[in-house]
Amino acid sequence: MQKTRLDTARIRAARQVIDPVFLDTPLYRCEALEPGLGCTVSIKLETANPVRSFKARGTEVVASLLAENGSRDVVCASAGNLGQALAWSGRGRGLEVTVVASRFATVAKLDRIRALGARLELVDGDHEMARERAAAIARCDGIRLVEDSLDIETCEGAATIGLELADTAPSFDAVLIALGGGALATGVGHVVKAMAPEVEVICVQPLGAPAMTHSWRRRRVVTTDSTNTIADGVAGRRPIPAVLDDLLLVADDAVLVQEASIIAGMRMLLDHAGLVVEPSAALGIAAILADRDRFAGRHVVTIVCGSNVDVDAYHHWVGAAPVHRS
């Protein structure tokens, strides 16, 4: 395999600085999902931790390095999950964390960022505008800007999930990974391709936020003017060139799924697995639902990457209670 920006030795070392509360998350076969999907399904559950997403694996590495270097101030842009994770990691190391987010972001995520002690600044635009504002703050104040997916620590922290898959999972045929900025996909993809190259790495993105998938398919950065998806955690418009270069080396495929499939995936995870997840975390199940023939008879691992969801919105999408089908 050609070299990505990631380094497997650094990824292994990252496990030593990440709080164990974020490591060795549950990995299990979910037989209840299988009749409706037509394949063997294992879940890697990245929601059973204090920030309810995988993002803290990366922010733990970032915050550890900042603390070592004597830095105290840091800023990031976030759709919600990265901001929570950086606030949690920074709080434990005495860092002053500023998070810039869209005022249209999920309220529950914004409330949790504040509760974790970070300074929260809201912009009247989408995540890309938040990225621009965070970069301006970093320049003006001379502080560290954490850019998710561009900063290698965010990718290598996420890549520790790949180590756990390769070290503990029974043999599987494919891993389905939510694709947004690319930290999760490039991190896990790097490790899987290094340690189990026969496993198919499939990235999944909403049809309403397709920029990275289009970029992967055309092998060049493709931007979009807007996004239209409930999966706010992956709703970027401007892929980062260096991240795309990594993705091109580790992803076997990138697929787009419709909103109806995402909602159906969320409902299946509630109904058959007892899991309340945010839309981004259901993308893997949505991909199977959208193309059952492709996965028929195979063993698929899907990473359930976050569960920070607005309760009212969730009930609107999937209903207030599970439906038990005969």
Coordinates of C-alpha atoms in Angstrom, one line a residue:
M1 CA 0.0 0.0 0.0
Q2 CA 1.2 3.5 -0.8
K3 CA 1.9 5.6 2.3
T4 CA -0.8 7.8 3.8
R5 CA -0.1 10.6 6.2
L6 CA -0.8 8.2 9.1
D7 CA 1.7 6.1 10.9
T8 CA 0.8 2.7 12.5
A9 CA 3.4 3.1 15.2
R10 CA 2.0 6.4 16.2
I11 CA -1.5 4.9 16.2
R12 CA -0.4 2.2 18.6
A13 CA 1.3 4.9 20.8
A14 CA -1.9 6.9 20.8
R15 CA -3.6 4.2 22.9
Q16 CA -1.2 5.1 25.7
V17 CA -2.5 8.7 26.0
I18 CA -6.2 8.2 25.3
D19 CA -8.3 7.8 28.4
P20 CA -9.2 4.1 28.6
V21 CA -12.9 5.1 29.0
F22 CA -12.8 5.7 25.2
L23 CA -10.9 2.5 24.3
D24 CA -11.9 -1.1 23.6
T25 CA -15.5 -0.2 22.9
P26 CA -18.0 -3.1 22.5
L27 CA -17.8 -5.1 19.3
Y28 CA -20.5 -7.8 18.9
R29 CA -22.5 -9.6 16.4
C30 CA -26.1 -8.3 16.3
E31 CA -28.1 -11.3 15.1
A32 CA -31.4 -9.4 15.5
L33 CA -30.5 -7.1 12.6
E34 CA -29.6 -9.9 10.2
P35 CA -33.0 -11.2 9.0
G36 CA -33.8 -7.7 7.7
L37 CA -30.4 -7.1 6.2
G38 CA -29.6 -10.5 4.7
C39 CA -26.0 -10.6 6.0
T40 CA -24.0 -11.2 9.2
V41 CA -23.7 -7.8 11.0
S42 CA -21.3 -6.9 13.7
I43 CA -21.5 -3.5 15.5
K44 CA -18.6 -1.5 16.8
L45 CA -20.3 0.7 19.4
E46 CA -18.5 4.1 19.7
T47 CA -21.3 5.7 21.8
A48 CA -20.7 4.1 25.2
N49 CA -18.4 6.8 26.6
P50 CA -18.8 10.3 28.2
V51 CA -19.2 12.2 25.0
R52 CA -21.2 9.5 23.1
S53 CA -19.0 9.5 20.0
F54 CA -15.7 8.4 18.7
K55 CA -14.3 11.9 18.5
A56 CA -12.6 11.9 21.9
R57 CA -10.1 9.3 20.7
G58 CA -8.6 12.1 18.5
T59 CA -9.0 15.0 20.9
E60 CA -7.3 13.0 23.7
V61 CA -4.2 12.9 21.5
V62 CA -4.5 16.6 20.6
A63 CA -5.0 17.7 24.2
S64 CA -2.2 15.5 25.5
L65 CA 0.3 17.0 23.1
L66 CA -0.9 20.6 23.9
A67 CA -0.6 20.0 27.6
E68 CA 2.9 18.6 27.1
N69 CA 3.9 21.7 25.2
G70 CA 2.5 24.0 27.8
S71 CA -0.2 25.4 25.5
R72 CA -3.4 26.4 27.2
D73 CA -5.7 27.8 24.5
V74 CA -7.3 25.9 21.6
V75 CA -10.1 26.5 19.2
C76 CA -12.0 24.3 16.8
A77 CA -15.1 24.3 14.5
S78 CA -17.6 21.6 15.2
A79 CA -21.0 20.3 14.1
G80 CA -21.2 19.2 17.8
N81 CA -19.4 16.0 18.5
L82 CA -15.8 17.3 18.0
G83 CA -16.6 20.3 20.2
Q84 CA -17.9 18.1 23.0
A85 CA -14.8 15.8 22.7
L86 CA -12.3 18.7 22.7
A87 CA -14.1 20.3 25.7
W88 CA -14.0 17.0 27.6
S89 CA -10.3 16.3 26.8
G90 CA -9.3 20.0 27.4
R91 CA -11.1 20.2 30.7
G92 CA -9.1 17.3 32.1
R93 CA -5.8 18.9 31.1
G94 CA -6.5 22.5 32.1
L95 CA -6.9 23.9 28.6
E96 CA -9.1 26.8 27.6
V97 CA -11.3 25.5 24.8
T98 CA -13.3 27.6 22.3
V99 CA -15.7 25.9 20.0
V100 CA -17.3 27.6 17.0
A101 CA -20.5 26.1 15.6
S102 CA -23.5 26.9 13.5
R103 CA -26.4 28.2 15.5
F104 CA -28.5 25.7 13.5
A105 CA -26.5 22.8 15.0
T106 CA -28.3 20.2 17.1
V107 CA -29.3 21.9 20.4
A108 CA -28.4 19.0 22.5
K109 CA -24.8 19.0 21.2
L110 CA -24.4 22.7 21.8
D111 CA -25.8 22.4 25.3
R112 CA -23.3 19.7 26.1
I113 CA -20.4 21.7 24.8
R114 CA -21.3 24.5 27.2
A115 CA -21.9 22.0 30.1
L116 CA -18.3 20.7 29.6
G117 CA -16.9 24.2 30.2
A118 CA -15.9 25.3 26.7
R119 CA -16.6 28.8 25.4
L120 CA -19.1 28.4 22.5
E121 CA -19.4 30.9 19.7
L122 CA -22.2 30.6 17.2
V123 CA -22.2 31.7 13.6
D124 CA -25.2 32.5 11.3
G125 CA -24.2 29.9 8.7
D126 CA -23.2 26.3 8.2
H127 CA -20.2 24.3 9.3
E128 CA -18.0 25.7 6.6
M129 CA -18.6 29.2 8.0
A130 CA -17.8 27.9 11.4
R131 CA -14.5 26.6 10.1
E132 CA -13.6 30.0 8.7
R133 CA -14.4 31.7 11.9
A134 CA -12.4 29.3 14.0
A135 CA -9.4 29.8 11.7
A136 CA -9.8 33.6 12.1
I137 CA -9.8 33.3 15.9
A138 CA -6.7 31.2 15.8
R139 CA -4.9 33.7 13.7
C140 CA -6.0 36.7 15.7
D141 CA -5.3 35.2 19.1
G142 CA -2.3 33.2 18.1
I143 CA -3.7 29.9 19.5
R144 CA -3.9 26.4 18.3
L145 CA -6.5 25.6 15.7
V146 CA -7.7 22.0 15.7
E147 CA -8.9 21.1 12.2
D148 CA -10.8 17.8 12.2
S149 CA -9.4 15.3 9.7
L150 CA -6.6 17.7 8.6
D151 CA -4.8 17.4 11.9
I152 CA -3.3 14.0 11.8
E153 CA -4.0 13.4 15.6
T154 CA -7.7 13.3 14.9
C155 CA -7.2 10.7 12.2
E156 CA -4.7 8.6 14.2
G157 CA -6.9 8.7 17.3
A158 CA -9.8 7.4 15.3
A159 CA -7.5 4.8 13.8
T160 CA -7.3 3.1 17.2
I161 CA -10.7 1.8 16.3
G162 CA -9.1 0.0 13.4
L163 CA -6.6 -1.6 15.8
E164 CA -9.4 -3.0 17.9
L165 CA -11.2 -4.3 14.9
A166 CA -8.1 -6.1 13.6
D167 CA -7.0 -7.4 17.0
T168 CA -10.4 -8.7 18.3
A169 CA -12.9 -9.3 15.5
P170 CA -13.6 -12.6 13.9
S171 CA -13.0 -12.6 10.2
F172 CA -15.2 -10.2 8.4
D173 CA -15.5 -9.2 4.8
A174 CA -16.2 -5.5 4.8
V175 CA -16.3 -2.5 7.2
L176 CA -18.8 0.3 6.6
I177 CA -17.6 3.7 7.8
A178 CA -19.5 7.0 8.0
L179 CA -17.8 9.6 5.7
G180 CA -17.7 13.3 6.5
G181 CA -14.4 15.1 6.9
G182 CA -12.6 11.8 6.6
A183 CA -10.8 11.3 10.0
L184 CA -12.8 8.1 10.8
A185 CA -12.6 6.7 7.3
T186 CA -8.9 7.4 6.7
G187 CA -7.9 6.3 10.2
V188 CA -9.8 3.0 10.3
G189 CA -9.1 2.5 6.6
H190 CA -5.4 2.9 7.1
V191 CA -5.2 0.2 9.8
V192 CA -7.5 -2.2 8.1
K193 CA -5.7 -2.0 4.8
A194 CA -2.3 -2.4 6.7
M195 CA -3.4 -5.4 8.8
A196 CA -6.3 -7.0 6.9
P197 CA -5.9 -5.9 3.3
E198 CA -8.5 -8.4 2.0
V199 CA -11.3 -6.6 4.0
E200 CA -13.3 -4.2 1.9
V201 CA -13.3 -0.6 3.2
I202 CA -16.6 1.1 2.2
C203 CA -17.3 4.7 3.1
V204 CA -20.9 5.9 3.3
Q205 CA -22.2 9.4 2.9
P206 CA -25.7 11.0 2.5
L207 CA -26.8 11.9 -0.9
G208 CA -27.6 15.3 0.4
A209 CA -23.9 15.9 1.4
P210 CA -21.9 14.2 -1.3
A211 CA -18.8 16.3 -1.6
M212 CA -16.2 13.8 -0.3
T213 CA -17.7 10.9 -2.2
H214 CA -17.8 12.9 -5.4
S215 CA -14.2 13.9 -4.8
W216 CA -13.2 10.2 -4.1
R217 CA -14.9 9.1 -7.3
R218 CA -13.3 11.8 -9.5
R219 CA -9.9 11.7 -7.7
R220 CA -9.9 15.5 -7.1
V221 CA -11.6 17.9 -4.7
V222 CA -15.2 18.6 -5.6
T223 CA -17.1 21.1 -3.5
T224 CA -20.8 21.7 -3.2
D225 CA -22.7 25.0 -2.6
S226 CA -25.0 23.5 0.1
T227 CA -26.0 20.4 2.0
N228 CA -29.4 18.9 2.7
T229 CA -29.3 16.0 5.1
I230 CA -30.4 15.1 8.7
A231 CA -26.9 13.6 9.1
D232 CA -25.4 16.9 10.4
G233 CA -22.2 15.2 11.6
V234 CA -21.1 14.5 8.1
A235 CA -22.5 17.5 6.2
G236 CA -19.4 19.1 4.9
R237 CA -19.1 21.0 1.6
R238 CA -15.4 21.5 1.1
P239 CA -13.1 18.4 1.3
I240 CA -9.6 18.8 2.5
P241 CA -7.1 17.9 -0.3
A242 CA -4.6 16.0 2.0
V243 CA -7.5 14.0 3.5
L244 CA -8.8 13.1 0.1
D245 CA -5.3 11.9 -0.9
D246 CA -5.3 9.5 2.1
L247 CA -8.9 8.4 1.4
L248 CA -7.9 7.5 -2.2
L249 CA -5.3 5.1 -0.8
V250 CA -7.5 3.3 1.8
A251 CA -11.1 3.3 0.6
D252 CA -12.3 0.5 -1.8
D253 CA -15.6 2.3 -2.4
A254 CA -17.6 5.4 -1.4
V255 CA -21.4 5.2 -1.7
L256 CA -24.3 7.6 -1.3
V257 CA -27.5 6.8 0.5
Q258 CA -30.9 8.6 0.6
E259 CA -32.4 10.1 3.7
A260 CA -35.1 7.4 3.7
S261 CA -32.5 4.7 4.1
I262 CA -30.8 6.7 6.9
I263 CA -34.0 6.9 8.8
A264 CA -34.8 3.3 8.2
G265 CA -31.3 2.4 9.5
M266 CA -31.9 4.4 12.7
R267 CA -35.3 2.7 13.2
M268 CA -33.7 -0.7 12.7
L269 CA -31.0 0.1 15.3
L270 CA -33.7 1.2 17.7
D271 CA -36.1 -1.7 17.0
H272 CA -33.7 -4.6 16.8
A273 CA -30.6 -3.5 18.6
G274 CA -32.0 -1.2 21.3
L275 CA -29.7 1.7 20.2
V276 CA -30.6 5.3 19.9
V277 CA -28.2 6.8 17.4
E278 CA -27.7 10.0 15.5
P279 CA -28.2 9.9 11.7
S280 CA -24.5 9.7 10.9
A281 CA -24.2 6.5 12.9
A282 CA -26.8 4.7 10.9
L283 CA -25.1 5.3 7.5
G284 CA -23.6 1.8 7.5
I285 CA -27.0 0.1 8.0
A286 CA -28.5 2.5 5.4
A287 CA -25.9 1.3 2.9
I288 CA -26.9 -2.3 3.4
L289 CA -30.6 -1.5 3.1
A290 CA -29.9 0.4 -0.1
D291 CA -28.0 -2.5 -1.7
R292 CA -28.9 -5.8 0.0
D293 CA -27.6 -7.9 -2.9
R294 CA -24.1 -6.5 -2.6
F295 CA -23.8 -7.7 1.0
A296 CA -25.9 -10.9 0.9
G297 CA -24.2 -13.7 2.8
R298 CA -21.2 -11.5 3.8
H299 CA -20.0 -10.6 7.3
V300 CA -20.1 -6.8 7.7
V301 CA -18.9 -4.6 10.5
T302 CA -20.5 -1.2 10.9
I303 CA -19.1 1.5 13.2
V304 CA -21.9 3.1 15.2
C305 CA -20.1 6.4 15.6
G306 CA -22.3 8.7 17.7
S307 CA -25.6 9.1 19.6
N308 CA -25.9 12.8 20.3
V309 CA -29.3 13.5 18.8
D310 CA -32.1 15.9 19.6
V311 CA -34.8 13.9 21.2
D312 CA -37.7 15.7 19.5
A313 CA -36.1 15.4 16.1
Y314 CA -35.3 11.7 16.7
H315 CA -39.0 11.0 17.6
H316 CA -40.1 12.9 14.5
W317 CA -37.8 10.7 12.3
V318 CA -38.3 7.3 13.8
G319 CA -41.2 7.5 16.2
A320 CA -41.3 7.5 20.0
A321 CA -41.3 3.7 20.5
P322 CA -40.0 0.6 18.7
V323 CA -42.3 -1.2 16.3
H324 CA -42.3 -5.0 16.8
R325 CA -42.9 -6.7 13.5
S326 CA -44.1 -10.3 13.2

